[in-house]
Tab-separated table of C-alpha atoms and ligand atoms in Angstrom:
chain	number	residue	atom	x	y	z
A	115	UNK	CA	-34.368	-7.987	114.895
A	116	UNK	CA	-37.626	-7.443	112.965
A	117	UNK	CA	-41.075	-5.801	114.267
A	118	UNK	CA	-43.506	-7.877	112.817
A	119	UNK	CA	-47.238	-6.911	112.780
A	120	UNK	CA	-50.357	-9.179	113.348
A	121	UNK	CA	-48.475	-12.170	114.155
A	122	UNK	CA	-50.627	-15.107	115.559
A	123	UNK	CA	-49.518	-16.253	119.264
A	124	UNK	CA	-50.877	-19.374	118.787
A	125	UNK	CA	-48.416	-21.471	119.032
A	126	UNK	CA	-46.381	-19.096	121.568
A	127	UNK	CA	-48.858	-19.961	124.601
A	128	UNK	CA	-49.516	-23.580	125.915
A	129	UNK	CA	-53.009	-22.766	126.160
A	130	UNK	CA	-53.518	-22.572	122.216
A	131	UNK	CA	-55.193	-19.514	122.293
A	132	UNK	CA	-55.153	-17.784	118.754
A	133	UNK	CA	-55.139	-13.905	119.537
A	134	UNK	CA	-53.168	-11.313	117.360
A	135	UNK	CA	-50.254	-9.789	118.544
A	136	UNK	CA	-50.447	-6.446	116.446
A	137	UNK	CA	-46.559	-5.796	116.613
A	138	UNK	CA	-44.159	-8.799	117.889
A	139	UNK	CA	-40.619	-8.845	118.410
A	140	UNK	CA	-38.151	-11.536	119.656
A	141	UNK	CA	-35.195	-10.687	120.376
A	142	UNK	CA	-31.955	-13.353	120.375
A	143	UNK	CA	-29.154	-11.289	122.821
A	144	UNK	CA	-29.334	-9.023	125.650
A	145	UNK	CA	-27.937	-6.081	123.052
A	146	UNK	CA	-30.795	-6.419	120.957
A	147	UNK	CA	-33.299	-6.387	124.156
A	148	UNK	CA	-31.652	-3.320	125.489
A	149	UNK	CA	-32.322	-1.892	121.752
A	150	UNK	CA	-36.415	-2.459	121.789
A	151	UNK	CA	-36.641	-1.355	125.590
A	152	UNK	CA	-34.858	2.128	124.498
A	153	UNK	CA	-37.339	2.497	121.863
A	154	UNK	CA	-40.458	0.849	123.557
A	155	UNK	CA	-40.330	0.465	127.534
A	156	UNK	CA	-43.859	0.920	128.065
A	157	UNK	CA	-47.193	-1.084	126.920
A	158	UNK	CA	-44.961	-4.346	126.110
A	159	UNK	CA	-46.177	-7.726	126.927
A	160	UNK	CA	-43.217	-9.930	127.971
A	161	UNK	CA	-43.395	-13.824	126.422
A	162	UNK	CA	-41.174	-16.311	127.287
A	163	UNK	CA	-42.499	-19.738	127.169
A	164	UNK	CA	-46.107	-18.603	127.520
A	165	UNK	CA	-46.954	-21.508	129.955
A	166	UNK	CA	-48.933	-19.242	132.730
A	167	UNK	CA	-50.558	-17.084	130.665
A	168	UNK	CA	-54.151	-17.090	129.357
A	169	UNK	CA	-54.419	-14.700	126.435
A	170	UNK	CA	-58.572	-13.221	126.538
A	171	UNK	CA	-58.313	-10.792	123.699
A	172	UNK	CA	-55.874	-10.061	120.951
A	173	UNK	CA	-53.219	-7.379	123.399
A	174	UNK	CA	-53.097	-4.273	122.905
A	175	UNK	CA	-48.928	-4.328	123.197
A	176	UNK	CA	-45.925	-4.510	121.703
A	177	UNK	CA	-45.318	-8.383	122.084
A	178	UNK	CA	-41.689	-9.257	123.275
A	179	UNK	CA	-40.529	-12.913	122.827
A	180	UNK	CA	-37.370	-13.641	125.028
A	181	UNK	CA	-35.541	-16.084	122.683
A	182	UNK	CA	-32.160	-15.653	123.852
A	183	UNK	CA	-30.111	-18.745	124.051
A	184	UNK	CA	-26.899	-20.473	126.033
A	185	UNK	CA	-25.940	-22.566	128.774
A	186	UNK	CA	-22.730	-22.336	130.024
A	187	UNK	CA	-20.081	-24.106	133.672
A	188	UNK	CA	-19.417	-20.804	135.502
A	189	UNK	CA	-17.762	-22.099	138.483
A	190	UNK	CA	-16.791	-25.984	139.208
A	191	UNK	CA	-16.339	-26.545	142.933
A	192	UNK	CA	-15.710	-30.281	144.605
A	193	UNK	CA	-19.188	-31.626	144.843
A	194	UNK	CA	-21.189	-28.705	142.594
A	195	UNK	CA	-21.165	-27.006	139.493
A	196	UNK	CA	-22.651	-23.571	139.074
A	197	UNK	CA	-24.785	-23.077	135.630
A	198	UNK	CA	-25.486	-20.051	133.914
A	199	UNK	CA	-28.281	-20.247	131.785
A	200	UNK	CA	-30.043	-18.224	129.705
A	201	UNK	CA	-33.753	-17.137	129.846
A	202	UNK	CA	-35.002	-18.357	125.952
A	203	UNK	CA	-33.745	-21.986	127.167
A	204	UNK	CA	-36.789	-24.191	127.426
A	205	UNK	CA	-37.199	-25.740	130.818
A	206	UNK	CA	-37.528	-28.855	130.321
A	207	UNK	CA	-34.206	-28.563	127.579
A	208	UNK	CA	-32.593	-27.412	130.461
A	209	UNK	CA	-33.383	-30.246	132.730
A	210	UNK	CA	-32.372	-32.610	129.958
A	211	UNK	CA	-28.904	-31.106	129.424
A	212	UNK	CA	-28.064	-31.667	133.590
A	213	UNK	CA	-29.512	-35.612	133.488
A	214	UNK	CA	-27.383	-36.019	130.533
A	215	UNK	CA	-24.268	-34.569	132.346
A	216	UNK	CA	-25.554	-36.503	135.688
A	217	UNK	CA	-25.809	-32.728	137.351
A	218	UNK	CA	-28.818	-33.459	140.185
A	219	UNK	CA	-30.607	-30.884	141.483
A	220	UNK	CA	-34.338	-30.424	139.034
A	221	UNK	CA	-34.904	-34.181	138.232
A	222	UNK	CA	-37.841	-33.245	140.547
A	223	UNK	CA	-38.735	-30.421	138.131
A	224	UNK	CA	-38.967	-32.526	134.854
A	225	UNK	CA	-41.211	-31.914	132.566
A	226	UNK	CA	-42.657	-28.179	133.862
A	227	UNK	CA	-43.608	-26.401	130.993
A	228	UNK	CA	-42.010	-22.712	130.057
A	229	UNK	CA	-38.577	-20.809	129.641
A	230	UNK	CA	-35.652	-20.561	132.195
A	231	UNK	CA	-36.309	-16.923	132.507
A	232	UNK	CA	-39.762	-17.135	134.041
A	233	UNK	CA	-39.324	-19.821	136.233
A	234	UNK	CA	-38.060	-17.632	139.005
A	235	UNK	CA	-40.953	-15.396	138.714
A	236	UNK	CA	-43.240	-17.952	140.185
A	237	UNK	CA	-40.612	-20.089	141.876
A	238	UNK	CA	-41.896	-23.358	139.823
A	239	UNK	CA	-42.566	-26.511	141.815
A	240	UNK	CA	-43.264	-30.136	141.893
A	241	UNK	CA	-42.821	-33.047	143.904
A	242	UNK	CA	-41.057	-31.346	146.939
A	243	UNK	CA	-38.659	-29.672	145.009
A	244	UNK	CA	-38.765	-25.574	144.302
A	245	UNK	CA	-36.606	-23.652	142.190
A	246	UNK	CA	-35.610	-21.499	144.927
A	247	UNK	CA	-33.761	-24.941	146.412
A	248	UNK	CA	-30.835	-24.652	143.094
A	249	UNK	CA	-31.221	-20.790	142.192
A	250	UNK	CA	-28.115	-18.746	143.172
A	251	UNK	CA	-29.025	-15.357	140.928
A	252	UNK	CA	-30.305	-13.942	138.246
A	253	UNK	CA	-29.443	-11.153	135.891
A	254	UNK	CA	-32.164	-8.838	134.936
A	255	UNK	CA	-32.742	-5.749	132.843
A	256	UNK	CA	-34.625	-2.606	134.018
A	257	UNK	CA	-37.132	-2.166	131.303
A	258	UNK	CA	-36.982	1.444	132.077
A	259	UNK	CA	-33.445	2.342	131.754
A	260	UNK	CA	-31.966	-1.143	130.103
A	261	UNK	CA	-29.151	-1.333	133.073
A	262	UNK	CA	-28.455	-4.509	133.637
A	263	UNK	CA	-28.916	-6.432	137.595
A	264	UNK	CA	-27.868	-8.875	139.500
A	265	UNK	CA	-30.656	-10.153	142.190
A	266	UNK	CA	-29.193	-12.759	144.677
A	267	UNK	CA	-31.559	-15.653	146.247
A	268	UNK	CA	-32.236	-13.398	149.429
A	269	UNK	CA	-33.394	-10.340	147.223
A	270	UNK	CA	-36.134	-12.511	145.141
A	271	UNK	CA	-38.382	-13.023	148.110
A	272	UNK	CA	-39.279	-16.947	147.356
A	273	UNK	CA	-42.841	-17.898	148.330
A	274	UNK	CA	-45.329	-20.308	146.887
A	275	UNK	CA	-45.627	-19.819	143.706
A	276	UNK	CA	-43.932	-16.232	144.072
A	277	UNK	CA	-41.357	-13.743	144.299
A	278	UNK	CA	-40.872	-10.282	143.975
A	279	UNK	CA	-41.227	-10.454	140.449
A	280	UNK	CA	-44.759	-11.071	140.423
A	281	UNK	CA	-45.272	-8.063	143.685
A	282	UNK	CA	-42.970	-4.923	144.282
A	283	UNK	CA	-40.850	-5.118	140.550
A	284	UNK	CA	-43.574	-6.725	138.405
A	285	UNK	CA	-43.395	-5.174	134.971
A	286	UNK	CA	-40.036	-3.614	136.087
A	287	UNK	CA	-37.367	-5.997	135.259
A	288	UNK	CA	-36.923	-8.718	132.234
A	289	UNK	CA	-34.425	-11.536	133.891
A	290	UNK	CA	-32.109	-12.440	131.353
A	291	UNK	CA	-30.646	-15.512	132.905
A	292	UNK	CA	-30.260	-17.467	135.648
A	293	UNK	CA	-27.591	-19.189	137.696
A	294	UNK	CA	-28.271	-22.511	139.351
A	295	UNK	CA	-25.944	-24.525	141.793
A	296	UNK	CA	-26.223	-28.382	141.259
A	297	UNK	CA	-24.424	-31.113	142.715
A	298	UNK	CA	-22.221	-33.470	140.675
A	299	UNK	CA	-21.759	-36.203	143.475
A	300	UNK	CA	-23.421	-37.312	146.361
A	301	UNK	CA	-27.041	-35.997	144.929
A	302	UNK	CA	-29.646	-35.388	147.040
A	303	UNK	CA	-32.274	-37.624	145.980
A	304	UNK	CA	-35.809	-35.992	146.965
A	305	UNK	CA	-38.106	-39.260	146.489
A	306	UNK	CA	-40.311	-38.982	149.741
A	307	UNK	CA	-43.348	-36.837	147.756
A	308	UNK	CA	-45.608	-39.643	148.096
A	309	UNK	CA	-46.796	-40.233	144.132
A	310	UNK	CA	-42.470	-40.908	143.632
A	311	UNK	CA	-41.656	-43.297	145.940
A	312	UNK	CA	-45.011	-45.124	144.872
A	313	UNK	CA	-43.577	-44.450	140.940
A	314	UNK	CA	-40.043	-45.919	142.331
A	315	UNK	CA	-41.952	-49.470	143.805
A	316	UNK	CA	-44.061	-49.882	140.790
A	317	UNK	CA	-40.765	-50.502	138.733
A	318	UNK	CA	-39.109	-52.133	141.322
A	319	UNK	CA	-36.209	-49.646	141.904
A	320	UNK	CA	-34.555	-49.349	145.340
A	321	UNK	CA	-31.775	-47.289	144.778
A	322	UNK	CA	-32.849	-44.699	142.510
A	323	UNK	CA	-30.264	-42.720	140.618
A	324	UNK	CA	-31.498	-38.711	139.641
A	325	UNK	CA	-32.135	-40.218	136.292
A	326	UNK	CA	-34.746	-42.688	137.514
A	327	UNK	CA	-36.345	-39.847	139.549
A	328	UNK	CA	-36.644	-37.748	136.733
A	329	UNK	CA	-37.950	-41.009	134.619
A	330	UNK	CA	-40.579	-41.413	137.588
A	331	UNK	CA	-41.464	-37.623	137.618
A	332	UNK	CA	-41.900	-37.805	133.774
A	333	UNK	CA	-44.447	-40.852	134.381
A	334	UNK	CA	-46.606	-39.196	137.014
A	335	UNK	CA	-46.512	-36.286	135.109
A	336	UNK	CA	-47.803	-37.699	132.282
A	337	UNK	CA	-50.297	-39.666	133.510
A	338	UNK	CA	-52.109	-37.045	135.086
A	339	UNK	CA	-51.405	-33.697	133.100
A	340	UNK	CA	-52.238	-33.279	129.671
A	341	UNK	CA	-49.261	-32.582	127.384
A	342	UNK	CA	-49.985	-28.980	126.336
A	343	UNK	CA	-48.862	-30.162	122.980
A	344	UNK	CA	-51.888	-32.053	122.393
A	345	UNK	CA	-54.421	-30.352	124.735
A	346	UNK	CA	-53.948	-26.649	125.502
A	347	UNK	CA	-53.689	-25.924	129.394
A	348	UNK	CA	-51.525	-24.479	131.702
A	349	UNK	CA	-51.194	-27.056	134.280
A	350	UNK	CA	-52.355	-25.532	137.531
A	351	UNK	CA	-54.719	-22.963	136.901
A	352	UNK	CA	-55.222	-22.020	140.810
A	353	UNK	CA	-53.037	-22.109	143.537
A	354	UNK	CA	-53.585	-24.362	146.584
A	355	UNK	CA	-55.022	-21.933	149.091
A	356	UNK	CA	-53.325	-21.679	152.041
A	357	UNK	CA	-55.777	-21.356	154.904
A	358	UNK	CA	-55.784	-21.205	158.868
A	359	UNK	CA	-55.608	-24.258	161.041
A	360	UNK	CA	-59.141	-22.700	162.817
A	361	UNK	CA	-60.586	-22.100	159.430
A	362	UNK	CA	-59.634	-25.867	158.467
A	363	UNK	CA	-60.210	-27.414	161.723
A	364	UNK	CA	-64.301	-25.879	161.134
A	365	UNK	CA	-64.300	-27.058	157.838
A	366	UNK	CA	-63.169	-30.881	158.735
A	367	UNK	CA	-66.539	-31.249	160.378
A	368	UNK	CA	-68.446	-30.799	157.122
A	369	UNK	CA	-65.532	-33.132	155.144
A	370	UNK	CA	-63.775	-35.312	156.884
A	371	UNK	CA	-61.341	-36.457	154.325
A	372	UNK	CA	-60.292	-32.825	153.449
A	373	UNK	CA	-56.438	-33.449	152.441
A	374	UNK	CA	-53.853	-30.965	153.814
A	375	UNK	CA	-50.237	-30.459	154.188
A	376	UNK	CA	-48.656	-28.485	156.882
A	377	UNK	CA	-47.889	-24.723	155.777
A	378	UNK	CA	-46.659	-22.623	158.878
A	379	UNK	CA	-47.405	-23.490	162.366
A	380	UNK	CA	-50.735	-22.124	162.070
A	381	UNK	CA	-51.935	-22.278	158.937
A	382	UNK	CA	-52.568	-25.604	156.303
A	383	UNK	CA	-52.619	-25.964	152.485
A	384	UNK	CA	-55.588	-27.739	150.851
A	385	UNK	CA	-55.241	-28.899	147.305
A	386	UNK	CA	-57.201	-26.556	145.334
A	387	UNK	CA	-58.085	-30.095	143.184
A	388	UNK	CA	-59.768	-31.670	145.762
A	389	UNK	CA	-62.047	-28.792	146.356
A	390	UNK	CA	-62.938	-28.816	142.475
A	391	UNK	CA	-63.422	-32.250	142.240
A	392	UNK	CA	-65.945	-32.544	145.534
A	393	UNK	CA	-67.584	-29.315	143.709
A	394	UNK	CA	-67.997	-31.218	140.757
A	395	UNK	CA	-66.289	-29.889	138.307
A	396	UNK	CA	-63.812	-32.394	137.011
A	397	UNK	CA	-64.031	-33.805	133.866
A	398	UNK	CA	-66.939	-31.553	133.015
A	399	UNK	CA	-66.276	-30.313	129.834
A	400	UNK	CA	-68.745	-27.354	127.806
A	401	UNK	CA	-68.229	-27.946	124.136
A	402	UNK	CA	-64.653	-26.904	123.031
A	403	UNK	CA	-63.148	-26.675	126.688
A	404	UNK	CA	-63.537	-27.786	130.560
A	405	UNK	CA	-61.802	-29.090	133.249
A	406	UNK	CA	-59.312	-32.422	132.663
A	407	UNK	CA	-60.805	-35.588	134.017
A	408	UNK	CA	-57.480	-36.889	135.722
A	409	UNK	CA	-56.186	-33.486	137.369
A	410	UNK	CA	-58.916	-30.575	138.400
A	411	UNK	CA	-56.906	-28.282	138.969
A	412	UNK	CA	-55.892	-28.166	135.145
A	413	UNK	CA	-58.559	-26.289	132.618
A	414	UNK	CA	-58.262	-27.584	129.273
A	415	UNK	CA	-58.771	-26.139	126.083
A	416	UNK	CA	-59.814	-28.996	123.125
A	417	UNK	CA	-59.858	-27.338	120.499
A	418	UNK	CA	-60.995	-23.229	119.075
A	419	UNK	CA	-61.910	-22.197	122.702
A	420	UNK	CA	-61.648	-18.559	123.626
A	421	UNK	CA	-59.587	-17.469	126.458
A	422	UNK	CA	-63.105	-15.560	127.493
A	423	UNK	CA	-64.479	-19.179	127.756
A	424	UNK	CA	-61.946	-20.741	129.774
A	425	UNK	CA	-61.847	-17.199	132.415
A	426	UNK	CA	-65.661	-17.237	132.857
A	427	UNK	CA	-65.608	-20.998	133.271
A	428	UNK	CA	-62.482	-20.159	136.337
A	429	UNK	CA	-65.060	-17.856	137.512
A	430	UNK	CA	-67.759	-19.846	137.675
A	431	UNK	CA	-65.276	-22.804	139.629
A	432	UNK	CA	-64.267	-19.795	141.696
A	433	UNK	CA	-68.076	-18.879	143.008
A	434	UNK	CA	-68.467	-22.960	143.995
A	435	UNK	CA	-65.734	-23.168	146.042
A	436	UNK	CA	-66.444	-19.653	147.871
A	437	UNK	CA	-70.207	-21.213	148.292
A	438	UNK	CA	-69.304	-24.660	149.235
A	439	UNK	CA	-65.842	-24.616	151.531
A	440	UNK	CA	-65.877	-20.082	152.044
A	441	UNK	CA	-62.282	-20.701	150.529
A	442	UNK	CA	-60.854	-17.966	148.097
A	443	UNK	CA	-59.561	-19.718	145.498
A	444	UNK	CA	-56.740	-17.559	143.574
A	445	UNK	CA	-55.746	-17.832	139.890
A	446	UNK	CA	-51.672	-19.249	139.533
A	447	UNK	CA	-52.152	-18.149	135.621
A	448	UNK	CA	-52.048	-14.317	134.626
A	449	UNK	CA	-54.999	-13.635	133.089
A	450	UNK	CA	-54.168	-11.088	130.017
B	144	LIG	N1	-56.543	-34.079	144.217
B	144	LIG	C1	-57.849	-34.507	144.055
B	144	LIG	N2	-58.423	-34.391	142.831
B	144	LIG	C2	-57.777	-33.895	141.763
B	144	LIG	C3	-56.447	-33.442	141.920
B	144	LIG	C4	-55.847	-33.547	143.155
B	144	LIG	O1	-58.489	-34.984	144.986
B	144	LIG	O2	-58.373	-33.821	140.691
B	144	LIG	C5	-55.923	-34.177	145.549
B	144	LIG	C6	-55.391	-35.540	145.901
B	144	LIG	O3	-55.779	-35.800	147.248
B	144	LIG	C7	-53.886	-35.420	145.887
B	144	LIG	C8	-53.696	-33.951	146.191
B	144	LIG	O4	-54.848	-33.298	145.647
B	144	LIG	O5	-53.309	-36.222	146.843
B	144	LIG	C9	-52.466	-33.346	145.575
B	144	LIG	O6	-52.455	-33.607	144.188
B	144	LIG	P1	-51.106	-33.541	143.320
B	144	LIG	O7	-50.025	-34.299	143.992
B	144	LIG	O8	-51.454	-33.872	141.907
B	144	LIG	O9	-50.665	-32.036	143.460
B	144	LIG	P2	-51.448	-30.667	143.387
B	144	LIG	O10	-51.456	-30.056	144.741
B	144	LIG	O11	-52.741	-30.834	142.707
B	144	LIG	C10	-49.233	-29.316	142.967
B	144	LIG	C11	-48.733	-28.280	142.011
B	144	LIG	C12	-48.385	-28.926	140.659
B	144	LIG	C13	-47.312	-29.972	140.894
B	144	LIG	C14	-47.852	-31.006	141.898
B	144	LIG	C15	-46.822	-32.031	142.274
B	144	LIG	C16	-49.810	-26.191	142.669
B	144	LIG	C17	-50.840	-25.168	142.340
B	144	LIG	N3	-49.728	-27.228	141.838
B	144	LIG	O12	-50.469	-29.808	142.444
B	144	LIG	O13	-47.839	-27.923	139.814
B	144	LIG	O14	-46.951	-30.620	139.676
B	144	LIG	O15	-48.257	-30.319	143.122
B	144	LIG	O16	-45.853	-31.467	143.104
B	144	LIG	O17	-49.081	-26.032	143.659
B	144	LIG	C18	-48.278	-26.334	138.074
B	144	LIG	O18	-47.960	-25.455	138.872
B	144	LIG	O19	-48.610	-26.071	136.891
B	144	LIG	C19	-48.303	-27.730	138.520
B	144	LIG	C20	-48.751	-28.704	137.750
């Protein structure tokens, strides 16, 4: 366990952006995390897969790179195994491992970029399916005294895209692994998301197994998001506001074809991508960055773009839809 000084981050956030991290550690076991924290608990920035972040200047922080490792049966009951996995495992990795052991559960989550560790933090979602639905608990370690905790699903506070990681304990705690439920018979297939069951037709499967899903997911996926491998982004910039039924009911009279899905009883969520692409925005693109042409709600770096270019250019997408629907749209990404 090495502090390293000016160490690009590059290639440690999916939006490509090359800041300087001026002292970077990662550390490989809980031991060695509780070591840095006694030494440094304050001024750190936490990096696990770097897949909601975008990085605007080089930080000013000691830069902490969860890369610890493991996945591991805890429990084995008749129709579900409990997993404990570890928060340096890559998401997606992860996913993988449970198709190839025919565990169901996050063949709806294929695909998502980032770690383990910080999925819970924004309870990561696609195509009906949230992590809350397979989490059981977490462990996580108080960055100011390095104890180590257990938070159960009732003391995360799920929401959309949030939990009480992101509110009352953000900056407080450093999860350190996760355990997830899944089933290992009668799987509950979740194939009614509209884009799946469309997916499932087009290659003529009626009875899909969770490996199919996952195969349909991965299709969808790819056809509309761009592989942060090739094109930096961090799939949904914004979050899908979440507005009330009075509010939407006034604003169906100026667009008819507004999309919506049912939130509470008296409130409805609009995709935040419709609302960009009626604005205008999608596919625009302003030299080295923009928004991507198949998915506005993703902004894309091409190339050498600045994480300053890609904020003001939110911004700017930000004052249209305030002017144009009077809807607050709110960044998903944390903006560093
Ligand atoms: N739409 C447009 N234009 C666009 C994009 C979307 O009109 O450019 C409209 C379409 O009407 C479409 C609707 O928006 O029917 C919903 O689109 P989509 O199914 O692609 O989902 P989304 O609401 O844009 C959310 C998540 C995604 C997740 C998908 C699928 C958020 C902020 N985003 O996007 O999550 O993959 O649903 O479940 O909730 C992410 O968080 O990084 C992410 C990619």
């Amino acid at each position: 366990m090495l502090i390293k000084k000016n160490i690009s981050l590059k290639h440690l956030n999916t939006f490509g952006m090359d800041v300087k991290a001026k002292e970077f550690v990662s550390v490989e076991s809980e031991l060695d995390l509780a070591k840095v924290l006694a030494i440094n608990s304050s001024n750190l920035l936490v990096l696990g897969g770097g897949s909601n972040m975008l990085l605007t200047e080089d930080p000013d922080a000691l830069v902490l790179h969860i890369n610890i490792k493991g996945i591991e049966v805890v429990s084995i009951f008749k129709n579900n195994i409990r997993v404990k996995v570890a928060a340096g495992e890559n998401w997606h990795d992860f996913v993988s491992w449970s198709l190839k052991k025919n565990y169901g559960g996050i063949e709806n989550l294929s695909l998502i970029p980032g770690n383990v560790g910080t999925a819970p933090i924004q309870n990561i979602g696609a195509y009906g399916v949230e992590l809350k639905d397979v989490f059981i608990s977490c462990e996580a370690m108080d960055i100011k005294t390095q104890e180590q905790r257990t938070f159960v699903k009732d003391d995360c506070n799920f929401g959309y895209r949030n939990s009480i990681f992101k509110e009352e304990l953000k900056d407080k705690y450093i999860i350190t692994s996760v355990i997830f439920e899944l089933s290992t018979l009668h799987h509950k297939l979740k194939k009614n998301y509209g884009t799946i069951e469309n997916e499932l037709k087009n290659v003529r499967i009626n009875n899909p197994t969770i490996q199919d899903i996952s195969k349909a997911v991965i299709s969808i996926r790819n056809s509309k998001l761009p592989n942060p491998k090739i094109i930096g982004n961090s799939g949904s910039f914004f979050k899908n506001p979440i507005i009330s039924i009075e509010r939407f009911k006034v604003l169906t009279n100026k667009f008819p074809k507004i999309p919506h899905y049912k939130f509470t009883e008296s409130s409805v969520k609009v995709p935040a991508g419709w609302l960009i692409e009626v604005a205008g925005f999608k596919g625009k693109r302003i030299g080295n960055y923009g928004v991507h042409d198949k998915q506005a709600l993703v902004l894309v770096n091409y190339g050498n773009a600045s994480g300053k270019d890609i904020l003001e250019l939110s911004k700017k997408i930000q004052e249209a839809i305030l002017i144009i629907f009077d809807i607050v749209l709110e960044s998903e990404v944390n903006i560093l």
